[in-house]
């Protein structure tokens, strides 16, 4: 007697020794990754709209949040100071940011956003905050559940 094929919708047995829903977590993560990075890649949209790499957009958004030193910016971006200096130099050349002496430490500079930089950062936020159309198609209860789950995940990470 041959076994029938497994039901594709059934949860496969958990990996030995792993959490009971490790496979479900893997599927959920994979689906989120596909949804965010393949079907709704807002990062691509923002880079095309602003003509900047996404890393530069990230730096600009941090600078727009408030004046910062190069060291603080590098730390916040999880990169080294020399690369951060290159990124800031590019933003300054484009008229999106400016550097000024740090009154509290003559060895460092304060980076702040210009009016053009503020407009670009605001446009980036608008694009990045635009929900995927599929979210609007979800029933209210599903959307509320997704919102609660996403908020829990953000709070715990």
Short mmCIF file of C-alpha atoms in Angstrom, two decimals:
data_model
loop_
_atom_site.label_atom_id
_atom_site.label_comp_id
_atom_site.label_asym_id
_atom_site.label_seq_id
_atom_site.Cartn_x
_atom_site.Cartn_y
_atom_site.Cartn_z
CA UNK A 1 0.00 0.00 0.00
CA UNK A 2 1.42 3.41 -0.96
CA UNK A 3 1.10 6.41 1.30
CA UNK A 4 -0.89 9.36 0.06
CA UNK A 5 1.00 12.64 -0.43
CA UNK A 6 1.05 14.90 2.62
CA UNK A 7 -1.52 17.67 2.80
CA UNK A 8 0.26 20.85 1.66
CA UNK A 9 -1.75 22.96 4.09
CA UNK A 10 -1.00 20.85 7.15
CA UNK A 11 1.78 21.92 9.48
CA UNK A 12 4.73 19.60 8.98
CA UNK A 13 6.10 17.93 12.09
CA UNK A 14 8.47 20.19 14.02
CA UNK A 15 12.19 19.62 13.73
CA UNK A 16 13.52 17.32 16.41
CA UNK A 17 14.52 19.28 19.49
CA UNK A 18 13.25 22.59 18.07
CA UNK A 19 10.32 24.64 19.27
CA UNK A 20 6.97 23.10 18.33
CA UNK A 21 6.18 25.83 15.80
CA UNK A 22 9.66 26.45 14.37
CA UNK A 23 8.45 25.50 10.91
CA UNK A 24 5.49 27.88 11.20
CA UNK A 25 7.86 30.66 12.28
CA UNK A 26 10.07 29.92 9.28
CA UNK A 27 7.10 30.03 6.91
CA UNK A 28 5.82 33.26 8.46
CA UNK A 29 9.26 34.87 8.14
CA UNK A 30 9.61 33.71 4.53
CA UNK A 31 6.18 35.10 3.66
CA UNK A 32 6.97 38.43 5.32
CA UNK A 33 10.28 38.63 3.49
CA UNK A 34 8.60 37.94 0.15
CA UNK A 35 5.87 40.45 0.90
CA UNK A 36 8.24 43.21 1.99
CA UNK A 37 11.26 42.72 -0.25
CA UNK A 38 9.92 41.18 -3.42
CA UNK A 39 6.33 42.31 -3.83
CA UNK A 40 6.38 45.62 -2.03
CA UNK A 41 9.95 46.82 -2.02
CA UNK A 42 9.52 50.37 -0.78
CA UNK A 43 13.31 50.63 -0.46
CA UNK A 44 13.63 50.41 -4.24
CA UNK A 45 10.87 52.98 -4.66
CA UNK A 46 12.55 55.46 -2.33
CA UNK A 47 15.99 55.06 -3.92
CA UNK A 48 14.51 55.64 -7.37
CA UNK A 49 12.51 58.66 -6.19
CA UNK A 50 15.43 60.33 -4.41
CA UNK A 51 18.35 59.16 -6.54
CA UNK A 52 20.21 57.99 -3.43
CA UNK A 53 21.34 54.58 -2.23
CA UNK A 54 19.14 53.20 0.53
CA UNK A 55 22.01 53.56 2.99
CA UNK A 56 22.20 57.28 2.18
CA UNK A 57 18.44 57.53 2.62
CA UNK A 58 18.81 55.85 6.01
CA UNK A 59 21.54 58.31 6.99
CA UNK A 60 19.48 61.27 5.80
CA UNK A 61 16.45 60.10 7.79
CA UNK A 62 18.59 59.82 10.95
CA UNK A 63 20.07 63.28 10.39
CA UNK A 64 16.57 64.68 9.78
CA UNK A 65 15.51 63.31 13.19
CA UNK A 66 17.88 65.80 14.80
CA UNK A 67 21.43 67.13 14.62
CA UNK A 68 24.02 64.47 15.39
CA UNK A 69 27.75 63.96 15.46
CA UNK A 70 29.44 61.79 12.86
CA UNK A 71 30.31 59.30 15.60
CA UNK A 72 26.70 59.03 16.79
CA UNK A 73 25.52 58.69 13.21
CA UNK A 74 28.04 55.91 12.50
CA UNK A 75 26.98 54.09 15.65
CA UNK A 76 23.28 54.43 14.79
CA UNK A 77 23.88 53.18 11.25
CA UNK A 78 26.07 50.29 12.47
CA UNK A 79 28.95 51.29 10.24
CA UNK A 80 32.42 52.73 10.62
CA UNK A 81 33.24 56.41 10.88
CA UNK A 82 35.25 56.67 7.63
CA UNK A 83 32.33 55.32 5.59
CA UNK A 84 29.90 57.57 7.47
CA UNK A 85 32.14 60.54 6.63
CA UNK A 86 31.95 59.63 2.91
CA UNK A 87 28.17 59.32 3.07
CA UNK A 88 27.80 62.66 4.86
CA UNK A 89 30.18 64.34 2.38
CA UNK A 90 27.94 63.11 -0.44
CA UNK A 91 24.79 64.39 1.31
CA UNK A 92 26.51 67.76 1.88
CA UNK A 93 27.54 67.98 -1.81
CA UNK A 94 23.93 67.30 -2.79
CA UNK A 95 22.73 70.09 -0.50
CA UNK A 96 20.81 67.70 1.77
CA UNK A 97 22.93 68.07 4.92
CA UNK A 98 25.44 70.46 6.43
CA UNK A 99 28.29 70.13 8.89
CA UNK A 100 29.19 72.61 11.60
CA UNK A 101 31.74 72.64 14.41
CA UNK A 102 30.57 70.92 17.57
CA UNK A 103 30.54 73.59 20.30
CA UNK A 104 30.95 70.90 22.96
CA UNK A 105 33.90 69.14 21.30
CA UNK A 106 36.12 71.00 18.84
CA UNK A 107 37.38 67.68 17.43
CA UNK A 108 33.98 66.67 16.08
CA UNK A 109 31.35 68.05 13.75
CA UNK A 110 27.58 68.28 14.09
CA UNK A 111 25.61 67.15 11.05
CA UNK A 112 22.17 68.62 10.43
CA UNK A 113 19.63 68.52 7.66
CA UNK A 114 19.02 71.37 5.19
CA UNK A 115 15.58 72.41 3.93
CA UNK A 116 16.14 70.29 0.80
CA UNK A 117 17.27 67.40 3.00
CA UNK A 118 14.15 67.75 5.16
CA UNK A 119 11.97 67.60 2.05
CA UNK A 120 13.82 64.51 0.79
CA UNK A 121 13.59 62.81 4.20
CA UNK A 122 9.87 63.60 4.37
CA UNK A 123 9.38 62.11 0.90
CA UNK A 124 11.30 59.01 1.97
CA UNK A 125 9.06 58.63 5.04
CA UNK A 126 5.93 59.07 2.92
CA UNK A 127 7.05 56.33 0.53
CA UNK A 128 8.26 53.96 3.25
CA UNK A 129 5.07 54.45 5.30
CA UNK A 130 2.72 53.69 2.40
CA UNK A 131 1.09 50.33 3.12
CA UNK A 132 0.97 47.66 0.48
CA UNK A 133 -2.41 47.60 -1.29
CA UNK A 134 -2.96 44.01 -0.09
CA UNK A 135 -3.19 45.29 3.50
CA UNK A 136 -6.23 47.38 2.61
CA UNK A 137 -7.90 44.24 1.25
CA UNK A 138 -7.70 42.38 4.57
CA UNK A 139 -10.83 42.07 6.70
CA UNK A 140 -10.78 44.39 9.72
CA UNK A 141 -10.26 41.58 12.23
CA UNK A 142 -7.31 40.17 10.30
CA UNK A 143 -5.75 43.62 9.99
CA UNK A 144 -6.19 44.25 13.72
CA UNK A 145 -4.59 40.87 14.51
CA UNK A 146 -1.69 41.59 12.15
CA UNK A 147 -1.21 45.00 13.77
CA UNK A 148 -1.13 43.46 17.28
CA UNK A 149 1.33 40.75 16.21
CA UNK A 150 3.61 43.18 14.37
CA UNK A 151 3.61 45.55 17.37
CA UNK A 152 4.58 42.66 19.68
CA UNK A 153 7.39 41.61 17.36
CA UNK A 154 8.72 45.16 17.11
CA UNK A 155 8.55 45.61 20.89
CA UNK A 156 10.38 42.35 21.57
CA UNK A 157 13.25 42.88 19.14
#
